[in-house]
mmCIF file of C-alpha atoms in Angstrom:
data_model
loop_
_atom_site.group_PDB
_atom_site.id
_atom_site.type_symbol
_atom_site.label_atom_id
_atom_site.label_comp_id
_atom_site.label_asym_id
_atom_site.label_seq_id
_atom_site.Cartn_x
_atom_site.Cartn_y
_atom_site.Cartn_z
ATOM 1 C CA UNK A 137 -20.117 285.887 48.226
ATOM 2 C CA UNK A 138 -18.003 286.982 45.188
ATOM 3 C CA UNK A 139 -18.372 285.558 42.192
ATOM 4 C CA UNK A 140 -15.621 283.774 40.079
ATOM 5 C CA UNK A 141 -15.078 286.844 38.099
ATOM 6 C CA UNK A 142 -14.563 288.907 40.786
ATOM 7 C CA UNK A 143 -11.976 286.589 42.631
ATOM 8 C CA UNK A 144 -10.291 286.942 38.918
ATOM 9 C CA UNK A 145 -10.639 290.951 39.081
ATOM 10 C CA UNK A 146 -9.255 290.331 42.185
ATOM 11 C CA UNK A 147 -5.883 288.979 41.568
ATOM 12 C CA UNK A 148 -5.630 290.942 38.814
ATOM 13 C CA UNK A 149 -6.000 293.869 41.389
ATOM 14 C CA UNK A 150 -8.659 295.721 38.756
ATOM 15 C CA UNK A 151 -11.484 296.085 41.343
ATOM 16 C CA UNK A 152 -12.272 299.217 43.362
ATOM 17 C CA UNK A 153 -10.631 299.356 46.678
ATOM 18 C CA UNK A 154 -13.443 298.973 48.680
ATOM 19 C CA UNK A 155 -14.705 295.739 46.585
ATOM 20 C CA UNK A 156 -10.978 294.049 47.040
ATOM 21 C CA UNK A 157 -11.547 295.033 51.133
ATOM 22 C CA UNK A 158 -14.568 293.429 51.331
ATOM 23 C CA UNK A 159 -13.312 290.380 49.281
ATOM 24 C CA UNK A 160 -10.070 290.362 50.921
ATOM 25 C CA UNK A 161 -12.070 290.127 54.512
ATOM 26 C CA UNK A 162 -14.448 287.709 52.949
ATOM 27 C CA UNK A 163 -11.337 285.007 51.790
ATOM 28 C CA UNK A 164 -10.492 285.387 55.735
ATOM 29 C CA UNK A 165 -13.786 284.434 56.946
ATOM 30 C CA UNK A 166 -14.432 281.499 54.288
ATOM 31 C CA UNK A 167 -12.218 278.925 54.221
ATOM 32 C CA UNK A 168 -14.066 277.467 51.236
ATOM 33 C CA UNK A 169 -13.997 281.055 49.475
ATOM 34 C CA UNK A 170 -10.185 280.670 49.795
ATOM 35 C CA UNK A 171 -9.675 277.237 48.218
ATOM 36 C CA UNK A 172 -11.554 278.748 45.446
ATOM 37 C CA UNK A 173 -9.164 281.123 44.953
ATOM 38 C CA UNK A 174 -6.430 278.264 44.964
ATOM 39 C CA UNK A 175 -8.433 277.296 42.405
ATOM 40 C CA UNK A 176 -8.284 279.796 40.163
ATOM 41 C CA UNK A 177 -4.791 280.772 40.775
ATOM 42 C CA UNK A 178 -3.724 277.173 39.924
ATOM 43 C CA UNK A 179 -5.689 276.970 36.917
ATOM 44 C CA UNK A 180 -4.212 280.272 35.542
ATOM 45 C CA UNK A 181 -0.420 278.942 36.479
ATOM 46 C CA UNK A 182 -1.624 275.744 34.448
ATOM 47 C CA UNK A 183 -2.837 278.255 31.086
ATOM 48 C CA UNK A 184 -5.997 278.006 31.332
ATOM 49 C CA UNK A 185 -7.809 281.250 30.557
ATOM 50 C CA UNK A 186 -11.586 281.993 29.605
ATOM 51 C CA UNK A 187 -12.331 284.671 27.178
ATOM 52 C CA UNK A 188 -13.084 287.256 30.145
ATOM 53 C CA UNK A 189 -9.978 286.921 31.697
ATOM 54 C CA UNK A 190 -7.954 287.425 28.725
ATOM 55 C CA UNK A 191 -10.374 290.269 27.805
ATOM 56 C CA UNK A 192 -9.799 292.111 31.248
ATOM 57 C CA UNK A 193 -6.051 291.459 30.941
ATOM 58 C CA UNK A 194 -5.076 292.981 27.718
ATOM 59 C CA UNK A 195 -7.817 295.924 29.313
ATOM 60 C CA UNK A 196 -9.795 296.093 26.123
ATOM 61 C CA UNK A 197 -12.951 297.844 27.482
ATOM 62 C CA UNK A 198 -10.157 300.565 28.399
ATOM 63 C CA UNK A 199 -9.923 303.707 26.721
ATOM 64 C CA UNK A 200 -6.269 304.823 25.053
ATOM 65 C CA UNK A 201 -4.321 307.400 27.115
ATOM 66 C CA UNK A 202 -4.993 309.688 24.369
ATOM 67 C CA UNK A 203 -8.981 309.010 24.694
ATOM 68 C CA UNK A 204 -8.267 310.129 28.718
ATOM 69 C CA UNK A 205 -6.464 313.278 27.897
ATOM 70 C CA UNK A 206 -9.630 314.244 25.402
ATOM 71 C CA UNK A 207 -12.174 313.543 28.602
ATOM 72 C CA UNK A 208 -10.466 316.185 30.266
ATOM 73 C CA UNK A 209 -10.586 318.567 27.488
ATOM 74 C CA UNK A 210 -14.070 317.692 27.291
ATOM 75 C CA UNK A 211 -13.527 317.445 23.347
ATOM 76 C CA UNK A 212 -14.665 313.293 23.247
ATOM 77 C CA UNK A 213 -18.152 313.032 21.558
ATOM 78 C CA UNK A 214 -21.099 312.606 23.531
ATOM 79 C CA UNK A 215 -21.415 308.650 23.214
ATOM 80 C CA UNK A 216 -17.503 308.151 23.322
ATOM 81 C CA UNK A 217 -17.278 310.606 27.053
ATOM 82 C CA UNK A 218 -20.322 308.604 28.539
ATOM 83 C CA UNK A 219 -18.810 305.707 27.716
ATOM 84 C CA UNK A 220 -15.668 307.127 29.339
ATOM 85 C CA UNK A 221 -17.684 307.991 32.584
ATOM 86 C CA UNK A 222 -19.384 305.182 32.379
ATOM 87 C CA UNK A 223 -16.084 302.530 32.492
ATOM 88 C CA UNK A 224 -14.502 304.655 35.099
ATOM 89 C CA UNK A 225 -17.682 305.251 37.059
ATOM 90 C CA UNK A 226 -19.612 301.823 36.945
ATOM 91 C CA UNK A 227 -17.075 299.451 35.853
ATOM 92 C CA UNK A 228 -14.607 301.395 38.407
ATOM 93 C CA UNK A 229 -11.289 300.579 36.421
ATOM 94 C CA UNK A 230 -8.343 301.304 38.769
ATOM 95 C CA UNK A 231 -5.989 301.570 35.899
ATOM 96 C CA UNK A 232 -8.341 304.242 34.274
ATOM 97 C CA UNK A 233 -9.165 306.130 37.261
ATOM 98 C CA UNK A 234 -5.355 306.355 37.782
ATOM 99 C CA UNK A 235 -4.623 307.364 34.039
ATOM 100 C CA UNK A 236 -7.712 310.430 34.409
ATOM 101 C CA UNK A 237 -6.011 311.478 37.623
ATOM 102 C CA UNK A 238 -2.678 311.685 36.430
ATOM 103 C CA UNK A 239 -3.899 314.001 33.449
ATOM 104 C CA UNK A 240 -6.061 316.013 35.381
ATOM 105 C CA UNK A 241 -3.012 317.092 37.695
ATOM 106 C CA UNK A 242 -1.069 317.313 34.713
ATOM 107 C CA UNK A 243 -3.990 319.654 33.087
ATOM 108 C CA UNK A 244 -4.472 321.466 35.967
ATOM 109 C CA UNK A 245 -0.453 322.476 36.869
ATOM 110 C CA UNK A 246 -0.932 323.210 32.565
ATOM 111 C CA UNK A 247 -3.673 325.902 33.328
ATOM 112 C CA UNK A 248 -1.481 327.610 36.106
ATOM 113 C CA UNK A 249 1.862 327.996 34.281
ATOM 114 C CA UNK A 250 -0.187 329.526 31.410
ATOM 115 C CA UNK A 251 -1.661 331.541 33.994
ATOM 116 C CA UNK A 252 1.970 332.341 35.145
ATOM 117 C CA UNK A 253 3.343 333.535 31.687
ATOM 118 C CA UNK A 254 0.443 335.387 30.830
ATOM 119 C CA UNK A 255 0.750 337.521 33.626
ATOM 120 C CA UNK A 256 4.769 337.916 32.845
ATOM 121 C CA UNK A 257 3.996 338.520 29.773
ATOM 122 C CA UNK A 258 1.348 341.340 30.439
ATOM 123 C CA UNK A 259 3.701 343.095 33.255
ATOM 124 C CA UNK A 260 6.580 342.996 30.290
ATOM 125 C CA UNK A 261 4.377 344.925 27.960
ATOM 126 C CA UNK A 262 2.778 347.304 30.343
ATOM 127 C CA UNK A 263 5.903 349.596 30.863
ATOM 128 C CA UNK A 264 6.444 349.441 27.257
ATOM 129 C CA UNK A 265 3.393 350.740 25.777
ATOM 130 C CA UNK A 266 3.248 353.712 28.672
ATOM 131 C CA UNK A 267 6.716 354.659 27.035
ATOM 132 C CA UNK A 268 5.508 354.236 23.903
ATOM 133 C CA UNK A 269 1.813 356.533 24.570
#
């Protein structure tokens, strides 16, 4: 049975997507699951917000977009990158997960033009220095 924290997680959409299946299927089965879930929804239209829901909101376990891009350079400390791996590993933050991704592609297509003009620039010096030999 979820807890109040995850049925939180949950409408904020921040859980994994297998956790939010398997909650999802839950609130189907258990009609008293569900009015909890009024619950909470109700009480957040009201204002009323705990300290961990207001925490998980403003995402201030995450790490900046800029601490992301150094994960994938590998260049973070040690402490800092477990800590990293660790939030998008254990705590399993969507948002995160979805941030990494992005900048790995965006790494990856990085590596391939480089790739690309080093070659170009190699074949546009190779005629030039056997004319110049």
């Amino acid at each position: 049975m979820p807890t109040p924290t995850e049925l939180e997680a949950y409408l904020d959409e921040a859980l994994p997507p297998e956790q939010m299946g398997v909650i999802e299927q839950a609130l189907r089965d258990d009609p008293a699951l569900a009015d909890e879930l009024k619950q909470i929804n109700a009480r957040r239209d009201a204002g009323v917000h705990s300290l961990g829901a207001v925490w998980r909101r403003r995402r201030l376990t995450c790490p900046s977009r800029e601490q992301l891009g150094s994960y994938v350079l590998g260049v973070l400390g040690r402490g800092h990158a477990e800590y990293v791996r660790f939030h998008l590993e254990t705590v399993g933050c969507r948002l995160c997960s979805a941030s990494l991704q992005d900048l790995t592609e965006r790494q990856n297509a990085a590596e391939g033009e480089q790739e690309v003009r080093r070659k170009k620039y190699f074949q546009s010096t190779v005629g030039r220095l056997k004319r110049e030999s």
